[in-house]
Coordinates of C-alpha atoms in Angstrom, one line a residue:
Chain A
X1 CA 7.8 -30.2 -3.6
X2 CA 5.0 -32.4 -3.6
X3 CA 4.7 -34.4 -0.7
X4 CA 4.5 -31.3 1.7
X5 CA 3.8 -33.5 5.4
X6 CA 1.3 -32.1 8.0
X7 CA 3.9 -30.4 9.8
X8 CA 4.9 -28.4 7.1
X9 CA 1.4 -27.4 6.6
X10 CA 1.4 -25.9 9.5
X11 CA 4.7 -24.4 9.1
X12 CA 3.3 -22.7 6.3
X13 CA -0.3 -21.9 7.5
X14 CA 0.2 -20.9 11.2
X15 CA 2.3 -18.0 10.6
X16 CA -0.1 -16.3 8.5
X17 CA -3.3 -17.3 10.7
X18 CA -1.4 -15.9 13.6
X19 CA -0.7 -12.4 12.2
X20 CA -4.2 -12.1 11.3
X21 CA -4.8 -12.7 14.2
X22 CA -2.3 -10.1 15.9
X23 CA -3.7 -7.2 13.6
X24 CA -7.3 -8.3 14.8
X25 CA -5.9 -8.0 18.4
X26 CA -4.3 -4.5 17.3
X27 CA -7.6 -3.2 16.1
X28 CA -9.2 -4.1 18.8
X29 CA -6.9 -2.5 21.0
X30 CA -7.3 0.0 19.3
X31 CA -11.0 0.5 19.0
X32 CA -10.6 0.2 22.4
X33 CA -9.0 2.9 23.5
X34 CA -10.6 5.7 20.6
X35 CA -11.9 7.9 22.2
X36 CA -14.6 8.2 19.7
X37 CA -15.9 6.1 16.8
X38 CA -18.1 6.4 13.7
X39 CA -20.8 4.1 14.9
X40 CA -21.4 1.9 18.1
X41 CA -18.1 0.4 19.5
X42 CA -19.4 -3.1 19.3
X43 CA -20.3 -2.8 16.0
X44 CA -16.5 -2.6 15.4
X45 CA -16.0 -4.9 17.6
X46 CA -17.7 -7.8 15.7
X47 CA -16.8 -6.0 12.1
X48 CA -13.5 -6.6 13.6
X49 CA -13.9 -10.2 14.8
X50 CA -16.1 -11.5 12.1
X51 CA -14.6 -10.1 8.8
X52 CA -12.1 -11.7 8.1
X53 CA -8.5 -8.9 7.2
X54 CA -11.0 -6.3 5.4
X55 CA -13.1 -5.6 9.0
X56 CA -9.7 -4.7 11.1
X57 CA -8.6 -2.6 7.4
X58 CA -12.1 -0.8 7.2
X59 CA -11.9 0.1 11.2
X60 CA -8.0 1.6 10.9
X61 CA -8.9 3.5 8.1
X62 CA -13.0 5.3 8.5
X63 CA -13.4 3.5 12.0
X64 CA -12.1 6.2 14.5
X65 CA -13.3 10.0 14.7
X66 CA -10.7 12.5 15.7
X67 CA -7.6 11.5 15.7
Chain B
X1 CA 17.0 20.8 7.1
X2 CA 17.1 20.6 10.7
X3 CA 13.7 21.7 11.3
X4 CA 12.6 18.7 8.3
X5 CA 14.1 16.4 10.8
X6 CA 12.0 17.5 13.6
X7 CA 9.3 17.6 11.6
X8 CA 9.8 13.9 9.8
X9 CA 10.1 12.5 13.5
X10 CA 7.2 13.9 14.3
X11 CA 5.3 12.5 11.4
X12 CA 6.7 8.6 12.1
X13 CA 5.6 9.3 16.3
X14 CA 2.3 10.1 14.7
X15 CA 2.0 7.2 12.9
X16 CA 3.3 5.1 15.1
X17 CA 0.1 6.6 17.3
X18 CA -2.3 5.8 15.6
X19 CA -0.8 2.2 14.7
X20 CA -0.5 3.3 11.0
X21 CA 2.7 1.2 11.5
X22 CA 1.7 -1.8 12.6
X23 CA -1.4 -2.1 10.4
X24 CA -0.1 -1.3 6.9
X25 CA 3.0 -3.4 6.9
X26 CA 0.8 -6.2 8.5
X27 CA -1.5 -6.1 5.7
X28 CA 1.0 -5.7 2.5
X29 CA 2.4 -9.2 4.5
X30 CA -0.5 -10.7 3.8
X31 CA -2.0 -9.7 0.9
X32 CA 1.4 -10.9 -0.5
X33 CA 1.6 -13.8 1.8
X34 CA -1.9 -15.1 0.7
X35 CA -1.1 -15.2 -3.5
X36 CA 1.6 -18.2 -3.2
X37 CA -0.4 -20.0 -0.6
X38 CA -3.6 -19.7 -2.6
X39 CA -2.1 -20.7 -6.0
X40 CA -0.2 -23.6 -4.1
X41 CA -3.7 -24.7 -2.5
X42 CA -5.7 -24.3 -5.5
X43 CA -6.4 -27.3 -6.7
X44 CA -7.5 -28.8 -3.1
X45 CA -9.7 -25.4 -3.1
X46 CA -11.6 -26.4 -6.2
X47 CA -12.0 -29.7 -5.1
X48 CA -13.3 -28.8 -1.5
X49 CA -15.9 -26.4 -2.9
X50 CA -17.9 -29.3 -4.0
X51 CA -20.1 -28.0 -6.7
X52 CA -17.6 -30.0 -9.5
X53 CA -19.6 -32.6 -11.3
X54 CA -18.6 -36.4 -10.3
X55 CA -15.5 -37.2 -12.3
X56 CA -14.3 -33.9 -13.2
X57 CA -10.7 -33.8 -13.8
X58 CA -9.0 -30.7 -12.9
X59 CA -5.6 -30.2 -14.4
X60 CA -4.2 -26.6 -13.4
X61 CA -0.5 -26.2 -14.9
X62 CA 0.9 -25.0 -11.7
X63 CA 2.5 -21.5 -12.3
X64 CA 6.2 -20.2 -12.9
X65 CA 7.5 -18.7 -9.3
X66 CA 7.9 -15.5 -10.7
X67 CA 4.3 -15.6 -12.3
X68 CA 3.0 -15.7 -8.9
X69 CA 5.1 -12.8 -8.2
X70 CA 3.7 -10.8 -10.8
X71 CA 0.2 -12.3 -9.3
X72 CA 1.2 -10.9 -6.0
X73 CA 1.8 -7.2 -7.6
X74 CA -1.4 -7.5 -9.1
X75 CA -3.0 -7.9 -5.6
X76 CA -1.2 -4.8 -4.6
X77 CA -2.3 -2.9 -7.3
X78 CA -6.0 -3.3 -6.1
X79 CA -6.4 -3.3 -2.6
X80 CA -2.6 -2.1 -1.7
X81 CA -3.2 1.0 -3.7
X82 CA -6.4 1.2 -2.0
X83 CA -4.9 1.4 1.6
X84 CA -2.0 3.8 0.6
X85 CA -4.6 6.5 -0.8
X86 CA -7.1 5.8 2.2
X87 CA -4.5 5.8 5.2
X88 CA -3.0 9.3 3.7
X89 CA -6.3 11.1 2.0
X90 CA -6.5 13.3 4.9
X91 CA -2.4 13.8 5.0
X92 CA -2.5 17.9 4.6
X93 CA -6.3 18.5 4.4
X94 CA -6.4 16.9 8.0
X95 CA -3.6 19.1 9.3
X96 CA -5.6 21.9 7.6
X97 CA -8.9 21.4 8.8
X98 CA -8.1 20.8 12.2
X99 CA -6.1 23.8 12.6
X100 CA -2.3 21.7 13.2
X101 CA -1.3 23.5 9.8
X102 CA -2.0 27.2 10.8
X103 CA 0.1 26.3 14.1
X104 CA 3.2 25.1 12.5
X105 CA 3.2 27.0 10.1
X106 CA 3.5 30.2 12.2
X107 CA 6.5 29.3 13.4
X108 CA 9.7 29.5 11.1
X109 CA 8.6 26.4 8.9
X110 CA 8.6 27.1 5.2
X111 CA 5.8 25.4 3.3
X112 CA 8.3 23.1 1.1
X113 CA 9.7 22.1 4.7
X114 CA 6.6 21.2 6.2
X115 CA 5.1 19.2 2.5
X116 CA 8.7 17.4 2.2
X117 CA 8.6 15.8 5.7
X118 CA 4.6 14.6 5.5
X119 CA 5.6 13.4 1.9
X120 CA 8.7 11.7 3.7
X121 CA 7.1 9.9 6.2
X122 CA 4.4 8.8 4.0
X123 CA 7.0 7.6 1.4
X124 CA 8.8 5.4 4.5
X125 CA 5.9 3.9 5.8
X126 CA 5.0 2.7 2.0
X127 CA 8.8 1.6 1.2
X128 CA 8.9 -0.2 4.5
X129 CA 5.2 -1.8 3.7
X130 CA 5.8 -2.8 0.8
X131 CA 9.1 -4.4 0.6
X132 CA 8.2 -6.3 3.9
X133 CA 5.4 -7.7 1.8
X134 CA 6.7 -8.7 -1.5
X135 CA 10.0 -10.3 0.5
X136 CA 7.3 -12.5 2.2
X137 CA 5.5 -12.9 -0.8
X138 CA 9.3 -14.1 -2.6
X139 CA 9.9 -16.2 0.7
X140 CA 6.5 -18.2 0.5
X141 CA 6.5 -18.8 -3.6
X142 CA 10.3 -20.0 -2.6
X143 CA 8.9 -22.8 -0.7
X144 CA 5.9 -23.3 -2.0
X145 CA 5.7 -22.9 -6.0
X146 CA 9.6 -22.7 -7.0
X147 CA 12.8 -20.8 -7.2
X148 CA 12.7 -17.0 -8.6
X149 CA 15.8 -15.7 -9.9
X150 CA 16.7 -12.5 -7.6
X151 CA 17.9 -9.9 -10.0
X152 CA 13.7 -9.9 -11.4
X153 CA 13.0 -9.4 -7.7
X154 CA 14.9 -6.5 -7.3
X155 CA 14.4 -4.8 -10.3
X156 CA 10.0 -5.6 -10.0
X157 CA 10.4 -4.4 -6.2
X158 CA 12.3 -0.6 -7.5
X159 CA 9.7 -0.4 -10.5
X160 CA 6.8 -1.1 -8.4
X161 CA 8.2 0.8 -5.4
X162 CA 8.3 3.8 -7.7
X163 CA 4.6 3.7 -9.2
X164 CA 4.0 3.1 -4.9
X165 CA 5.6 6.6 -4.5
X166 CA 3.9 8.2 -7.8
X167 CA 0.1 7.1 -6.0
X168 CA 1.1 8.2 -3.0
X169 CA 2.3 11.7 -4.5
X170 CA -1.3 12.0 -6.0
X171 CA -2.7 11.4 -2.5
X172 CA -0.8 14.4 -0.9
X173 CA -1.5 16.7 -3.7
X174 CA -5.1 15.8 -4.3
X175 CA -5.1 15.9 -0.3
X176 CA -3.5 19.5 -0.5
X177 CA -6.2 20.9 -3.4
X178 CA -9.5 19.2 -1.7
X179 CA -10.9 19.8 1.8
X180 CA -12.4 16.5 2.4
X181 CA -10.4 14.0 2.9
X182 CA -12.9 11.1 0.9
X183 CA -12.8 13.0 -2.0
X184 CA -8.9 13.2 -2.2
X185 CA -9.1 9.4 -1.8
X186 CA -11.5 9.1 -4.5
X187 CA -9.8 11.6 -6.9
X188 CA -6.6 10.2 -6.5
X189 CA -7.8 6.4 -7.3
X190 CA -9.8 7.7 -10.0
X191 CA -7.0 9.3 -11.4
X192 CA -4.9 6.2 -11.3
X193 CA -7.6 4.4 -13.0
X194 CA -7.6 7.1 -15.4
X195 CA -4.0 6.9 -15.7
X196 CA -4.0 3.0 -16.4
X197 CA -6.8 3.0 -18.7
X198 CA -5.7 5.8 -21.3
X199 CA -2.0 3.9 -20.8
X200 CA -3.8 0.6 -22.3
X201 CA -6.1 2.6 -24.6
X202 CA -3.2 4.8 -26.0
X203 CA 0.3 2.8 -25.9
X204 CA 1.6 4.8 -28.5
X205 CA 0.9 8.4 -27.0
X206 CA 1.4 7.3 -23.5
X207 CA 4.8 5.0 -23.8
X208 CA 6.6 7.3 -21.4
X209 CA 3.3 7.3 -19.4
X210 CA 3.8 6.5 -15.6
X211 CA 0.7 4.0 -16.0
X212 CA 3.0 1.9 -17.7
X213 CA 5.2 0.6 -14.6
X214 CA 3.3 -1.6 -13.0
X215 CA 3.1 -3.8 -16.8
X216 CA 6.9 -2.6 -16.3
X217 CA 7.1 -4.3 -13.3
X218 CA 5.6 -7.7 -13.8
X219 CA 7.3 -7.9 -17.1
X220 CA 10.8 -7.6 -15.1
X221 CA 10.0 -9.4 -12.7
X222 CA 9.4 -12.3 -15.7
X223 CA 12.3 -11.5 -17.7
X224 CA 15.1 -9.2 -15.5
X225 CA 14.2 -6.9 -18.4
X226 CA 15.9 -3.4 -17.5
X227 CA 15.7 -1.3 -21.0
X228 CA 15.7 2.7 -21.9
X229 CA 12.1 2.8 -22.3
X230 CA 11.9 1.4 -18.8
X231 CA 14.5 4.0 -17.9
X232 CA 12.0 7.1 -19.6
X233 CA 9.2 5.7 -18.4
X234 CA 11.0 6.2 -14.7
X235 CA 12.2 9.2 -15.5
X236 CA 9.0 10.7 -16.5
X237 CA 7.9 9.6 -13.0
X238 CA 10.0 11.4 -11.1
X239 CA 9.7 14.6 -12.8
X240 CA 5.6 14.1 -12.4
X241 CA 6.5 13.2 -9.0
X242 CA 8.6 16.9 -8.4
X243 CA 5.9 18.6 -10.1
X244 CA 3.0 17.3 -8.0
X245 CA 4.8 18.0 -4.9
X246 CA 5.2 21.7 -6.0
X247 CA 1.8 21.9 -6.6
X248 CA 0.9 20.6 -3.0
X249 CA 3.4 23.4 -1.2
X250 CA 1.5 26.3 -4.2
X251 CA -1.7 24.8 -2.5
X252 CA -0.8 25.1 0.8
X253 CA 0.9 28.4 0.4
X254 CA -2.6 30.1 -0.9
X255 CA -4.8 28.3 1.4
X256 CA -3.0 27.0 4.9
X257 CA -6.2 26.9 6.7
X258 CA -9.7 27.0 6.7
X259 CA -10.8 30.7 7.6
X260 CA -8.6 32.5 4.9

């Protein structure tokens, strides 16, 4: 197991970089279409982009108003 | 029970809504995703952060697959009990304060009825969540760190799945009994800090205590270790389970919404 090759790396690495990625999308999605939110949309919006899994978390759970 | 059914359905198309579906599960994948990958990538970690003195040898023994397994549990038991009290604090006291509770249940819903399916749902979207996460978390530590025998899996995953369901029973009760939904959150995580304290402080009074299962679960996990204390110790949770459930439909009964 110790001679793990680039590829494999990336084997390894991409999936987990890409569904980051996806719940970043999802959040932004969905800050998108609340209707409302606690604070200035793009606030959320670079909470979102910038912090890295805890910004999307924090939006989902005290990001949107009435829902 | 046909009117549960409705009323379960109804509860998953809300979540579903407001993507409580996608987001959990996604982040119970990584949270147990990450714990193999970072022990694996320790040792480059250390070395890139670059504040080592010149010549520093760093020898980390590199862990036991199911150690990292009971490393990943730990992760859950911080921040994945943290997102399963905050994505259902407001579980009744939300249906109550917004008025949905008075409307349902006018029509012929009993109380148990309309507790069971919210619990339900809740209890799916966790199960779901969390066993999507730890099978990653078994998949990666496969690859990465070393086998991990799968009767420890099994038995980890039902303990662990079961002190999942006991937290998230606190979070509809304390949900029921408070109005705001922050300080159900906050009561129910303090009371499983509580909980695990007095179980470390008191092993003696509290060996039954449901505290114990998550040291239940990483021990298993370590050893396939299945014994009658573990058996009590899940018993006991079940029956705290029950009772806190009856509590929440008692609540509910004497208050169902705001203006009475």
């Amino acid at each position: 197991m110790d001679q793990i090759t680039n590829e494999m790396l990336w084997t390894i690495i991409a999936p987990l970089a890409g569904l980051q990625f996806l719940l970043a999308i999802i959040a932004l999605v969905a800050c998108a279409r609340a209707e409302s939110t606690r604070g200035p949309k793009w606030m959320w919006v670079l909470i979102i982009l910038f912090v890295n899994l805890l910004g999307p978390i924090a939006f989902f759970v005290a990001g949107r108003r009435n829902e | 029970m046909n009117t549960f059914f409705v009323l379960y359905r109804k509860e998953l198309l809300e979540m579903l809504r407001n993507y409580k579906w996608i987001w959990v599960p996604l982040v119970f994948i990584l949270l147990g995703a990450m714990q193999p990958v970072t022990t694996y990538f320790l040792p480059q970690i250390l070395a890139g952060a670059g504040n080592m003195p010149e010549g520093a040898v760093i020898e980390i023994p590199t862990p036991q697959g199911s150690e990292v397994l009971a490393q990943t549990l730990q992760q859950y038991n911080t921040l994945g009990v943290l997102i399963i009290t905050l994505s259902f604090m407001a579980v009744i006291s939300g249906e109550r304060n917004s008025g949905t509770a008075a409307m349902i249940l006018v029509k012929p819903v009993s109380y148990t009825t309309f507790v069971l399916s919210k619990w339900s749902a809740m209890l799916s979207l966790t199960a779901v969540a969390f066993t999507a996460g730890y099978a990653v978390s078994l998949y990666y530590t496969n690859i990465l760190i070393g086998d991990v025998g799968a009767g420890g899996f099994w038995k980890s995953l039902l303990i662990y799945m079961i002190w999942l369901l006991f937290v998230g029973t606190l979070t509809v009760t304390s949900s029921a009994l408070l109005r705001s939904p922050g300080g159900a959150a906050f009561t129910a995580l303090g009371a499983t800090a509580v909980l695990a304290i007095a179980t470390s402080l008191f092993p003696k009074a509290m060996a039954w205590s449901p505290g114990k299962l998550t040291g239940l679960a990483a021990q298993s996990m370590q050893t396939g270790l299945w014994d009658e204390k573990t058996w009590m110790v899940v018993l006991l949770s079940f029956v705290i389970v029950a009772l806190m459930i009856m509590i929440s439909v008692l609540a509910l009964r004497s208050k169902p919404s705001l203006d009475n």
